[in-house]
């Protein structure tokens, strides 16, 4: 099957790379207004050495900009690492602070006019919009804990090694915390580290993992594997895995499968319920814009979240039991009731709300993902996540995906059209097939260029992130980035590449001169 053609490559070079073209694309983009929902730091803000935005005035009057353009918005293409702050976050956090200051403990329970939901019910307030973003039922999601903590909590429930099936399969270049979590789960069960199987690229020259290769590794170890844990989007290369296909393959082999969606949530369309995913976890500070280290989220498929009451066996059939769900979906609370539910590490906040404050020490889990909660979640964190979710509610994931595909294709076309027709001193290692990537393009620079390129990018107010020794990751987030951002990035980036090449050439000449001038050994 031929690779999809990038439509931007058909546009004449001079037109594609012009400022006018980028401006016109933004003008006709129906979602470009969402940028106004975010605070974009200025170039001066980024360089300001004091806390907060760069000052623009003093008691003596306005501060002159020392360099042209420093009052201009920065070129922030790093939403895959930390999303920008929604403007409404400060408003929502102030409401939280005002409620705490004026109501104290009553903020947990009281409905307040013009306020946010009571803290007691914040977890439920986030379910509807969160479920839309990950393609789930509201009962299948919960905002809680942090990414790696959630992975551990989920694996404690879903990783059930036996004598015959005990291995965990992960992706070889998965984020380090996933390696740490999987290895520590093995150690927790007194299993050797050799029980961790990694899927590595078949070629040393490319990080790409084909579906065929992934499925073949899983099949190879199927008879001894208890769990497959993969990233929805690979953090280094930006490859978007076929979650549906891989999940179906694992299930056909009797293997439980979970997903780390740190780089996928809020970035690409997900259908976790329809894809029959067993479990998933994510953070809310990348494309979800909840703030650094903010509370995360998890998904547990409805089939795994049931809480059933087991009625006593009738005298006529002492070995018979019947599991019955109550009409409202909650397990009936009774000290004598026996409950059937998936084993998990349990905590107070995962227990049925109607019985939570009875202090009976009888755990009655909330059906669905909420039953996996442990402690009272941070109301401050939840408030920040609500602010971001309310921005997402202004559009849809499908609309954001369409915008993201166009922005990323435009970035790709600009990268491929280096200086007209010259061979670029870098290559894109993210798949060219739009279906296999999200907003991020990972760019592998020629050896020795990275530090100089990054120095120029930072000086010019460009924010991307690096993966040493030679990769930068560029992510035009569809909620707030623009064609104008991409255009400005390319102007700076290609200039930085040419500068790095010039310095490299000078060093080669210098090194050659040193060799030529070295006297022959006597």
Coordinates of C-alpha atoms in Angstrom, one line a residue:
X1 CA 0.0 0.0 0.0
X2 CA 1.5 3.4 -1.0
X3 CA 2.2 5.8 1.8
X4 CA -0.3 8.7 2.1
X5 CA 0.9 11.8 0.3
X6 CA 1.3 14.9 2.3
X7 CA -0.8 17.5 0.5
X8 CA 1.4 20.4 1.6
X9 CA 4.3 18.9 -0.5
X10 CA 2.3 19.8 -3.6
X11 CA 2.4 23.5 -2.8
X12 CA 5.3 25.5 -4.5
X13 CA 8.2 26.0 -2.2
X14 CA 8.1 29.8 -2.2
X15 CA 4.4 29.8 -1.3
X16 CA 4.6 27.1 1.3
X17 CA 7.4 28.7 3.2
X18 CA 6.0 32.2 3.2
X19 CA 4.7 34.1 6.2
X20 CA 1.5 34.9 4.2
X21 CA 0.7 31.3 3.7
X22 CA 0.9 30.5 7.4
X23 CA -1.2 33.5 8.2
X24 CA -3.9 32.5 5.7
X25 CA -4.1 28.9 7.0
X26 CA -4.7 30.3 10.5
X27 CA -7.4 32.6 9.3
X28 CA -9.4 29.8 7.8
X29 CA -8.8 27.4 10.6
X30 CA -12.1 27.0 12.5
X31 CA -10.4 26.1 15.8
X32 CA -7.7 28.8 15.8
X33 CA -9.8 30.8 18.4
X34 CA -8.9 28.1 21.0
X35 CA -5.4 29.6 21.3
X36 CA -7.0 32.5 23.2
X37 CA -7.9 30.1 26.0
X38 CA -4.2 29.7 26.9
X39 CA -1.5 31.9 28.3
X40 CA 1.4 32.0 25.8
X41 CA 4.6 33.1 27.5
X42 CA 6.5 35.9 25.7
X43 CA 10.1 35.6 24.7
X44 CA 10.9 38.1 27.4
X45 CA 9.0 35.9 29.9
X46 CA 11.2 33.0 29.1
X47 CA 14.4 35.0 29.7
X48 CA 13.2 36.7 32.8
X49 CA 15.3 35.5 35.7
X50 CA 12.8 36.5 38.3
X51 CA 9.7 34.6 39.2
X52 CA 6.6 35.4 37.1
X53 CA 6.2 37.3 33.8
X54 CA 8.7 39.8 32.6
X55 CA 7.9 43.3 33.9
X56 CA 6.7 45.8 31.4
X57 CA 6.6 48.8 33.6
X58 CA 8.2 50.2 36.7
X59 CA 7.4 53.2 39.0
X60 CA 9.5 55.3 36.6
X61 CA 7.5 54.2 33.6
X62 CA 7.5 51.6 30.8
X63 CA 10.5 49.3 30.5
X64 CA 12.1 49.4 27.0
X65 CA 12.5 46.1 25.3
X66 CA 16.2 45.6 25.0
X67 CA 15.9 43.5 21.9
X68 CA 13.5 43.7 19.0
X69 CA 10.7 41.0 19.2
X70 CA 11.1 40.0 22.9
X71 CA 7.6 41.1 23.6
X72 CA 6.4 38.7 21.0
X73 CA 4.8 35.4 22.0
X74 CA 7.3 32.6 22.3
X75 CA 7.2 29.6 19.9
X76 CA 6.0 26.9 22.3
X77 CA 6.0 23.5 20.7
X78 CA 6.5 21.4 23.8
X79 CA 3.0 20.3 24.8
X80 CA 4.2 16.7 24.7
X81 CA 6.2 17.5 27.8
X82 CA 4.2 20.1 29.6
X83 CA 1.1 21.8 28.3
X84 CA 0.5 25.5 28.6
X85 CA -1.7 27.0 31.3
X86 CA -5.4 27.6 30.4
X87 CA -6.5 31.1 31.2
X88 CA -9.4 29.8 33.3
X89 CA -7.0 27.8 35.6
X90 CA -6.3 30.8 37.8
X91 CA -10.0 31.6 38.1
X92 CA -10.9 28.1 39.1
X93 CA -8.0 27.8 41.5
X94 CA -9.0 31.1 43.1
X95 CA -12.5 29.6 43.6
X96 CA -11.0 26.6 45.3
X97 CA -8.9 28.9 47.6
X98 CA -11.9 31.1 48.4
X99 CA -14.0 28.1 49.2
X100 CA -11.3 26.7 51.5
X101 CA -10.8 30.2 53.1
X102 CA -14.5 30.9 53.7
X103 CA -16.0 27.4 54.3
X104 CA -13.2 25.2 55.6
X105 CA -14.3 21.6 55.9
X106 CA -17.8 22.4 54.7
X107 CA -16.2 22.9 51.2
X108 CA -16.3 19.1 51.0
X109 CA -20.1 18.9 51.1
X110 CA -21.8 22.1 50.3
X111 CA -23.2 23.1 46.9
X112 CA -22.2 26.8 46.4
X113 CA -23.7 29.2 44.0
X114 CA -21.2 30.1 41.3
X115 CA -18.7 27.7 42.8
X116 CA -17.1 24.4 41.8
X117 CA -18.6 21.1 42.8
X118 CA -18.1 20.1 46.4
X119 CA -14.7 18.5 46.9
X120 CA -16.4 15.2 48.0
X121 CA -17.8 14.9 44.4
X122 CA -15.0 16.3 42.3
X123 CA -14.0 12.9 41.1
X124 CA -17.5 12.3 39.7
X125 CA -17.6 15.8 38.2
X126 CA -14.6 15.0 35.9
X127 CA -15.9 11.7 34.6
X128 CA -18.1 12.8 31.8
X129 CA -15.6 14.9 29.9
X130 CA -12.7 12.5 30.7
X131 CA -14.6 9.6 29.3
X132 CA -15.2 11.5 26.0
X133 CA -11.5 12.1 25.6
X134 CA -10.5 8.4 26.0
X135 CA -13.6 6.8 24.5
X136 CA -15.0 5.2 27.5
X137 CA -18.1 5.0 29.7
X138 CA -18.1 7.5 32.6
X139 CA -18.0 4.6 35.0
X140 CA -14.8 3.3 33.4
X141 CA -12.6 6.3 34.2
X142 CA -11.4 8.1 37.3
X143 CA -9.0 11.0 37.9
X144 CA -6.6 9.9 40.7
X145 CA -3.0 9.5 41.8
X146 CA -0.2 9.9 39.3
X147 CA 0.9 7.9 36.2
X148 CA 3.3 5.4 37.7
X149 CA 1.4 5.0 40.9
X150 CA -1.7 4.2 38.8
X151 CA 0.3 1.7 36.8
X152 CA 1.4 -0.1 40.0
X153 CA -2.2 -0.1 41.3
X154 CA -3.5 -1.5 38.1
X155 CA -0.8 -4.1 37.8
X156 CA -1.4 -5.2 41.4
X157 CA -4.9 -6.1 40.1
X158 CA -4.3 -7.3 36.6
X159 CA -0.8 -8.9 36.8
X160 CA -1.6 -12.3 38.3
X161 CA 1.4 -14.5 37.5
X162 CA 1.1 -18.2 37.6
X163 CA 3.7 -21.0 37.3
X164 CA 3.1 -21.2 33.6
X165 CA 2.3 -17.6 32.8
X166 CA 4.4 -15.0 34.5
X167 CA 6.2 -12.8 31.9
X168 CA 5.5 -9.1 31.3
X169 CA 6.1 -7.8 27.7
X170 CA 6.9 -4.1 27.3
X171 CA 8.3 -1.9 24.5
X172 CA 12.1 -1.8 24.6
X173 CA 12.4 2.0 24.5
X174 CA 9.4 2.6 26.7
X175 CA 9.7 5.5 29.2
X176 CA 12.1 4.5 32.0
X177 CA 9.3 4.6 34.7
X178 CA 7.5 1.8 32.8
X179 CA 10.6 -0.3 32.9
X180 CA 11.0 0.4 36.6
X181 CA 7.4 -0.4 37.4
X182 CA 7.4 -3.7 35.4
X183 CA 10.7 -4.8 36.9
X184 CA 9.6 -4.0 40.5
X185 CA 6.3 -5.9 39.9
X186 CA 8.4 -8.9 38.9
X187 CA 10.6 -8.5 42.0
X188 CA 7.4 -8.1 44.2
X189 CA 6.4 -11.6 43.0
X190 CA 9.9 -13.0 43.5
X191 CA 10.4 -13.4 39.7
X192 CA 13.7 -12.8 37.9
X193 CA 14.3 -9.8 35.7
X194 CA 14.6 -12.2 32.8
X195 CA 10.8 -12.5 32.9
X196 CA 10.6 -9.0 31.4
X197 CA 10.5 -9.3 27.6
X198 CA 11.2 -6.2 25.5
X199 CA 10.0 -5.5 22.0
X200 CA 12.9 -3.8 20.2
X201 CA 13.1 -2.5 16.6
X202 CA 14.4 -5.1 14.1
X203 CA 16.6 -2.4 12.6
X204 CA 19.3 -0.4 14.5
X205 CA 18.9 2.5 12.1
X206 CA 15.2 3.1 12.8
X207 CA 13.0 3.1 16.0
X208 CA 9.9 2.0 14.0
X209 CA 8.0 -1.0 15.2
X210 CA 5.7 -2.6 12.6
X211 CA 2.5 -4.3 13.7
X212 CA 3.8 -7.5 12.3
X213 CA 6.9 -7.3 14.5
X214 CA 5.0 -6.4 17.7
X215 CA 2.5 -9.2 17.2
X216 CA 5.2 -11.8 16.4
X217 CA 7.0 -11.1 19.6
X218 CA 3.8 -11.3 21.6
X219 CA 3.0 -14.6 19.9
X220 CA 6.4 -16.0 20.5
X221 CA 6.1 -15.6 24.3
X222 CA 2.3 -16.1 24.5
X223 CA 2.3 -19.4 26.4
X224 CA 4.4 -17.9 29.2
X225 CA 3.1 -14.3 29.3
X226 CA 0.7 -12.9 31.9
X227 CA 0.6 -9.2 30.9
X228 CA 1.5 -6.9 28.0
X229 CA 2.0 -3.3 28.8
X230 CA 2.6 -0.9 25.9
X231 CA 2.6 2.9 25.3
X232 CA -0.2 4.3 23.2
X233 CA 2.3 6.6 21.6
X234 CA 6.1 6.0 21.9
X235 CA 7.6 9.0 23.7
X236 CA 10.9 9.0 21.7
X237 CA 9.8 8.4 18.1
X238 CA 6.2 9.6 18.4
X239 CA 4.8 6.4 16.9
X240 CA 1.1 5.8 17.5
X241 CA 0.5 2.1 18.1
X242 CA -2.5 0.2 16.8
X243 CA -4.2 -0.2 20.2
X244 CA -7.2 -2.0 18.8
X245 CA -5.2 -4.6 16.7
X246 CA -2.7 -5.3 19.5
X247 CA -5.4 -5.6 22.1
X248 CA -7.4 -8.1 20.0
X249 CA -4.3 -10.1 19.3
X250 CA -3.4 -10.3 23.0
X251 CA -6.9 -11.4 24.0
X252 CA -6.9 -14.0 21.3
X253 CA -3.9 -15.5 23.1
X254 CA -5.5 -15.2 26.5
X255 CA -3.2 -12.3 27.6
X256 CA -4.2 -9.3 29.6
X257 CA -3.1 -6.0 28.0
X258 CA -2.7 -2.5 29.5
X259 CA -1.7 0.8 28.0
X260 CA 0.4 3.8 29.1
X261 CA -1.4 6.7 27.4
X262 CA 0.8 9.5 28.7
X263 CA 1.5 10.8 25.2
X264 CA -1.8 9.7 23.7
X265 CA -4.5 11.2 25.9
X266 CA -5.7 14.6 24.6
X267 CA -3.6 14.0 21.5
X268 CA -5.2 11.3 19.4
X269 CA -8.7 9.7 19.3
X270 CA -9.1 6.8 21.7
X271 CA -11.9 4.2 22.0
X272 CA -10.8 2.3 25.0
X273 CA -14.2 0.7 25.7
X274 CA -14.9 -0.4 22.1
X275 CA -11.3 -1.6 21.7
X276 CA -11.9 -3.8 24.8
X277 CA -8.8 -2.6 26.5
X278 CA -8.4 -4.2 30.0
X279 CA -6.8 -1.1 31.7
X280 CA -5.0 2.1 30.9
X281 CA -3.3 5.0 32.8
X282 CA -2.2 8.5 31.9
X283 CA -0.9 11.8 33.2
X284 CA -2.8 15.1 32.8
X285 CA 0.0 17.5 32.4
X286 CA 1.1 17.0 28.7
X287 CA -1.6 17.5 26.1
X288 CA -4.1 17.7 28.9
X289 CA -2.7 20.9 30.3
X290 CA -3.4 20.3 34.0
X291 CA -0.1 21.6 35.3
X292 CA 3.3 20.1 36.2
X293 CA 3.0 16.8 38.1
X294 CA -0.8 17.2 38.4
X295 CA -3.1 14.2 39.3
X296 CA -3.4 11.5 36.7
X297 CA -6.1 9.2 35.5
X298 CA -7.0 5.6 34.8
X299 CA -9.4 3.4 32.9
X300 CA -10.7 0.0 33.9
X301 CA -13.0 -1.7 31.4
X302 CA -16.6 -2.2 32.6
X303 CA -16.2 -6.0 32.5
X304 CA -13.5 -5.7 35.2
X305 CA -15.2 -3.1 37.4
X306 CA -18.3 -5.1 38.4
X307 CA -19.1 -5.3 42.1
X308 CA -21.6 -8.1 42.8
X309 CA -23.3 -9.3 45.9
X310 CA -23.2 -13.0 46.5
X311 CA -26.4 -14.3 48.1
X312 CA -26.1 -17.2 50.6
X313 CA -26.6 -20.7 49.2
X314 CA -30.1 -22.1 49.7
X315 CA -30.4 -25.1 52.0
X316 CA -31.6 -27.2 49.1
X317 CA -28.3 -26.6 47.2
X318 CA -25.6 -25.6 49.6
X319 CA -22.9 -25.2 46.9
X320 CA -25.0 -22.7 44.9
X321 CA -24.5 -18.9 45.0
X322 CA -26.0 -16.1 43.1
X323 CA -24.3 -12.8 42.2
X324 CA -26.7 -9.9 41.9
X325 CA -26.0 -6.2 41.1
X326 CA -28.2 -3.7 42.9
X327 CA -30.4 -1.5 40.5
X328 CA -28.3 1.6 41.0
X329 CA -25.0 -0.1 40.2
X330 CA -23.7 0.2 43.7
X331 CA -23.1 -2.9 45.9
X332 CA -25.7 -3.0 48.7
X333 CA -24.1 -2.2 52.0
X334 CA -24.5 -4.8 54.7
X335 CA -21.9 -6.1 57.2
X336 CA -23.0 -9.6 56.4
X337 CA -23.0 -9.2 52.6
X338 CA -20.4 -11.1 50.7
X339 CA -19.1 -9.2 47.7
X340 CA -17.5 -10.4 44.5
X341 CA -15.1 -8.0 42.7
X342 CA -11.7 -7.9 41.0
X343 CA -9.0 -8.0 43.7
X344 CA -7.1 -4.7 44.0
X345 CA -5.1 -2.6 46.5
X346 CA -8.0 -0.9 48.3
X347 CA -8.3 2.5 49.9
X348 CA -10.9 4.6 51.7
X349 CA -11.9 6.8 48.7
X350 CA -12.6 3.7 46.6
X351 CA -15.3 2.6 49.1
X352 CA -19.0 3.2 48.5
X353 CA -19.8 6.9 49.3
X354 CA -23.0 6.1 51.3
X355 CA -21.0 3.9 53.6
X356 CA -17.7 5.8 53.5
X357 CA -18.2 7.7 56.8
X358 CA -19.7 4.8 58.8
X359 CA -16.1 3.8 59.7
X360 CA -17.1 0.1 59.8
X361 CA -13.8 -1.1 58.2
X362 CA -15.9 -3.1 55.7
X363 CA -14.7 -2.2 52.2
X364 CA -17.6 -1.9 49.7
X365 CA -15.9 -0.9 46.4
X366 CA -17.6 1.6 44.1
X367 CA -18.3 -0.2 40.8
X368 CA -16.1 0.7 37.9
X369 CA -12.8 2.6 37.9
X370 CA -13.7 4.7 41.0
X371 CA -13.4 1.6 43.1
X372 CA -9.7 1.6 42.5
X373 CA -9.2 5.0 44.3
X374 CA -7.2 5.1 47.5
X375 CA -7.0 8.4 49.3
X376 CA -9.0 11.7 49.2
X377 CA -7.7 13.3 46.0
X378 CA -6.1 16.7 46.0
X379 CA -8.9 19.2 45.4
X380 CA -6.4 21.7 44.1
X381 CA -5.2 19.2 41.4
X382 CA -8.7 18.2 40.5
X383 CA -9.6 21.9 40.1
X384 CA -6.7 22.4 37.6
X385 CA -7.8 19.4 35.6
X386 CA -11.4 20.7 35.5
X387 CA -10.2 24.0 34.0
X388 CA -8.5 22.1 31.2
X389 CA -11.4 19.7 30.6
X390 CA -13.7 22.7 30.2
X391 CA -11.5 24.0 27.4
X392 CA -11.6 20.5 25.7
X393 CA -15.4 20.7 26.0
X394 CA -15.4 23.7 23.6
X395 CA -14.6 21.2 20.8
X396 CA -14.3 17.5 20.1
X397 CA -11.4 15.1 19.9
X398 CA -12.3 14.3 16.3
X399 CA -12.1 18.0 15.4
X400 CA -8.8 18.4 17.3
X401 CA -7.5 15.4 15.5
X402 CA -8.3 16.9 12.1
X403 CA -6.6 20.1 13.0
X404 CA -3.6 18.2 14.4
X405 CA -3.2 16.1 11.2
X406 CA -3.0 19.3 9.2
X407 CA -0.6 21.1 11.6
X408 CA 1.7 18.1 11.7
X409 CA 1.6 17.6 8.0
X410 CA 2.5 21.3 7.5
X411 CA 5.4 20.9 9.9
X412 CA 6.6 17.7 8.1
X413 CA 6.4 19.4 4.6
X414 CA 8.4 22.4 5.9
X415 CA 11.1 20.0 7.3
X416 CA 11.3 18.0 4.1
X417 CA 11.6 21.2 2.0
X418 CA 14.9 22.2 3.6
X419 CA 16.3 25.3 1.8
X420 CA 14.3 24.4 -1.3
X421 CA 15.9 21.2 -2.5
X422 CA 19.0 20.7 -0.4
X423 CA 19.5 17.5 1.6
X424 CA 18.6 18.4 5.2
X425 CA 21.1 17.7 8.0
X426 CA 18.5 15.7 9.9
X427 CA 15.8 13.1 9.3
X428 CA 12.3 12.7 10.7
X429 CA 12.1 9.4 12.7
X430 CA 8.4 9.6 13.4
X431 CA 6.3 7.6 10.9
X432 CA 5.2 9.4 7.8
X433 CA 1.8 7.7 7.9
X434 CA -0.5 10.2 9.7
X435 CA -2.4 7.2 11.2
X436 CA 0.8 6.1 13.0
X437 CA 1.6 9.4 14.7
X438 CA 0.1 12.1 16.9
X439 CA 1.1 15.8 17.1
X440 CA 4.8 15.1 17.7
X441 CA 7.6 14.8 15.1
X442 CA 10.9 13.6 16.3
X443 CA 13.9 15.0 14.4
X444 CA 17.2 13.2 14.4
X445 CA 20.0 15.7 13.8
X446 CA 23.3 14.9 12.3
X447 CA 25.9 14.1 15.0
X448 CA 27.3 17.0 16.9
X449 CA 24.6 19.6 16.0
X450 CA 22.2 19.3 18.9
X451 CA 23.8 21.6 21.5
X452 CA 24.4 24.5 19.0
X453 CA 20.9 24.1 17.5
X454 CA 19.3 24.1 21.0
X455 CA 21.3 27.2 22.0
X456 CA 20.0 29.2 19.1
X457 CA 16.4 27.9 19.6
X458 CA 16.4 29.0 23.2
X459 CA 17.9 32.4 22.4
X460 CA 15.1 33.0 19.9
X461 CA 12.3 32.0 22.2
X462 CA 11.6 28.5 20.8
X463 CA 10.6 25.8 23.3
X464 CA 11.0 22.1 22.2
X465 CA 12.6 19.3 24.1
X466 CA 15.6 17.1 23.5
X467 CA 16.5 13.5 23.7
X468 CA 20.3 13.1 23.7
X469 CA 22.4 12.6 21.9
X470 CA 20.8 13.9 18.7
X471 CA 17.0 14.2 18.8
X472 CA 14.6 17.1 19.3
X473 CA 10.9 16.5 19.7
X474 CA 8.6 19.1 18.2
X475 CA 4.9 19.0 19.0
X476 CA 2.3 21.4 17.6
X477 CA -0.5 20.9 20.1
X478 CA -3.8 21.3 18.3
X479 CA -5.5 23.2 21.2
X480 CA -3.2 26.2 21.0
X481 CA -0.5 26.0 18.4
X482 CA -0.8 27.6 15.0
X483 CA 0.6 27.5 11.5
X484 CA 2.3 30.8 12.4
X485 CA 4.1 29.0 15.3
X486 CA 5.3 26.3 12.9
X487 CA 6.4 28.9 10.3
X488 CA 8.4 30.9 12.9
X489 CA 9.9 27.7 14.3
X490 CA 11.1 26.6 10.8
X491 CA 12.7 30.0 10.2
X492 CA 14.7 29.7 13.4
X493 CA 15.4 26.0 13.2
X494 CA 16.7 26.0 9.6
X495 CA 18.9 29.0 10.4
X496 CA 20.2 27.1 13.5
X497 CA 21.0 24.1 11.3
X498 CA 22.9 26.1 8.8
X499 CA 24.9 27.8 11.6
X500 CA 25.7 24.4 13.2
X501 CA 26.9 23.1 9.8
X502 CA 29.1 26.2 9.3
X503 CA 30.7 25.7 12.7
X504 CA 31.2 22.0 12.0
X505 CA 32.9 22.9 8.7
X506 CA 35.2 25.4 10.4
X507 CA 36.2 22.8 12.9
X508 CA 37.0 20.3 10.1
X509 CA 39.2 22.8 8.4
X510 CA 40.9 23.6 11.7
X511 CA 41.5 20.0 12.4
X512 CA 42.8 19.4 8.9
X513 CA 45.2 22.3 9.3
X514 CA 46.5 20.9 12.5
X515 CA 47.1 17.5 10.9
X516 CA 48.9 19.1 7.9
X517 CA 51.1 21.2 10.1
X518 CA 52.2 18.4 12.4
X519 CA 55.8 17.6 11.8
X520 CA 56.7 14.0 10.8
X521 CA 58.0 11.8 13.6
X522 CA 61.7 11.5 13.6

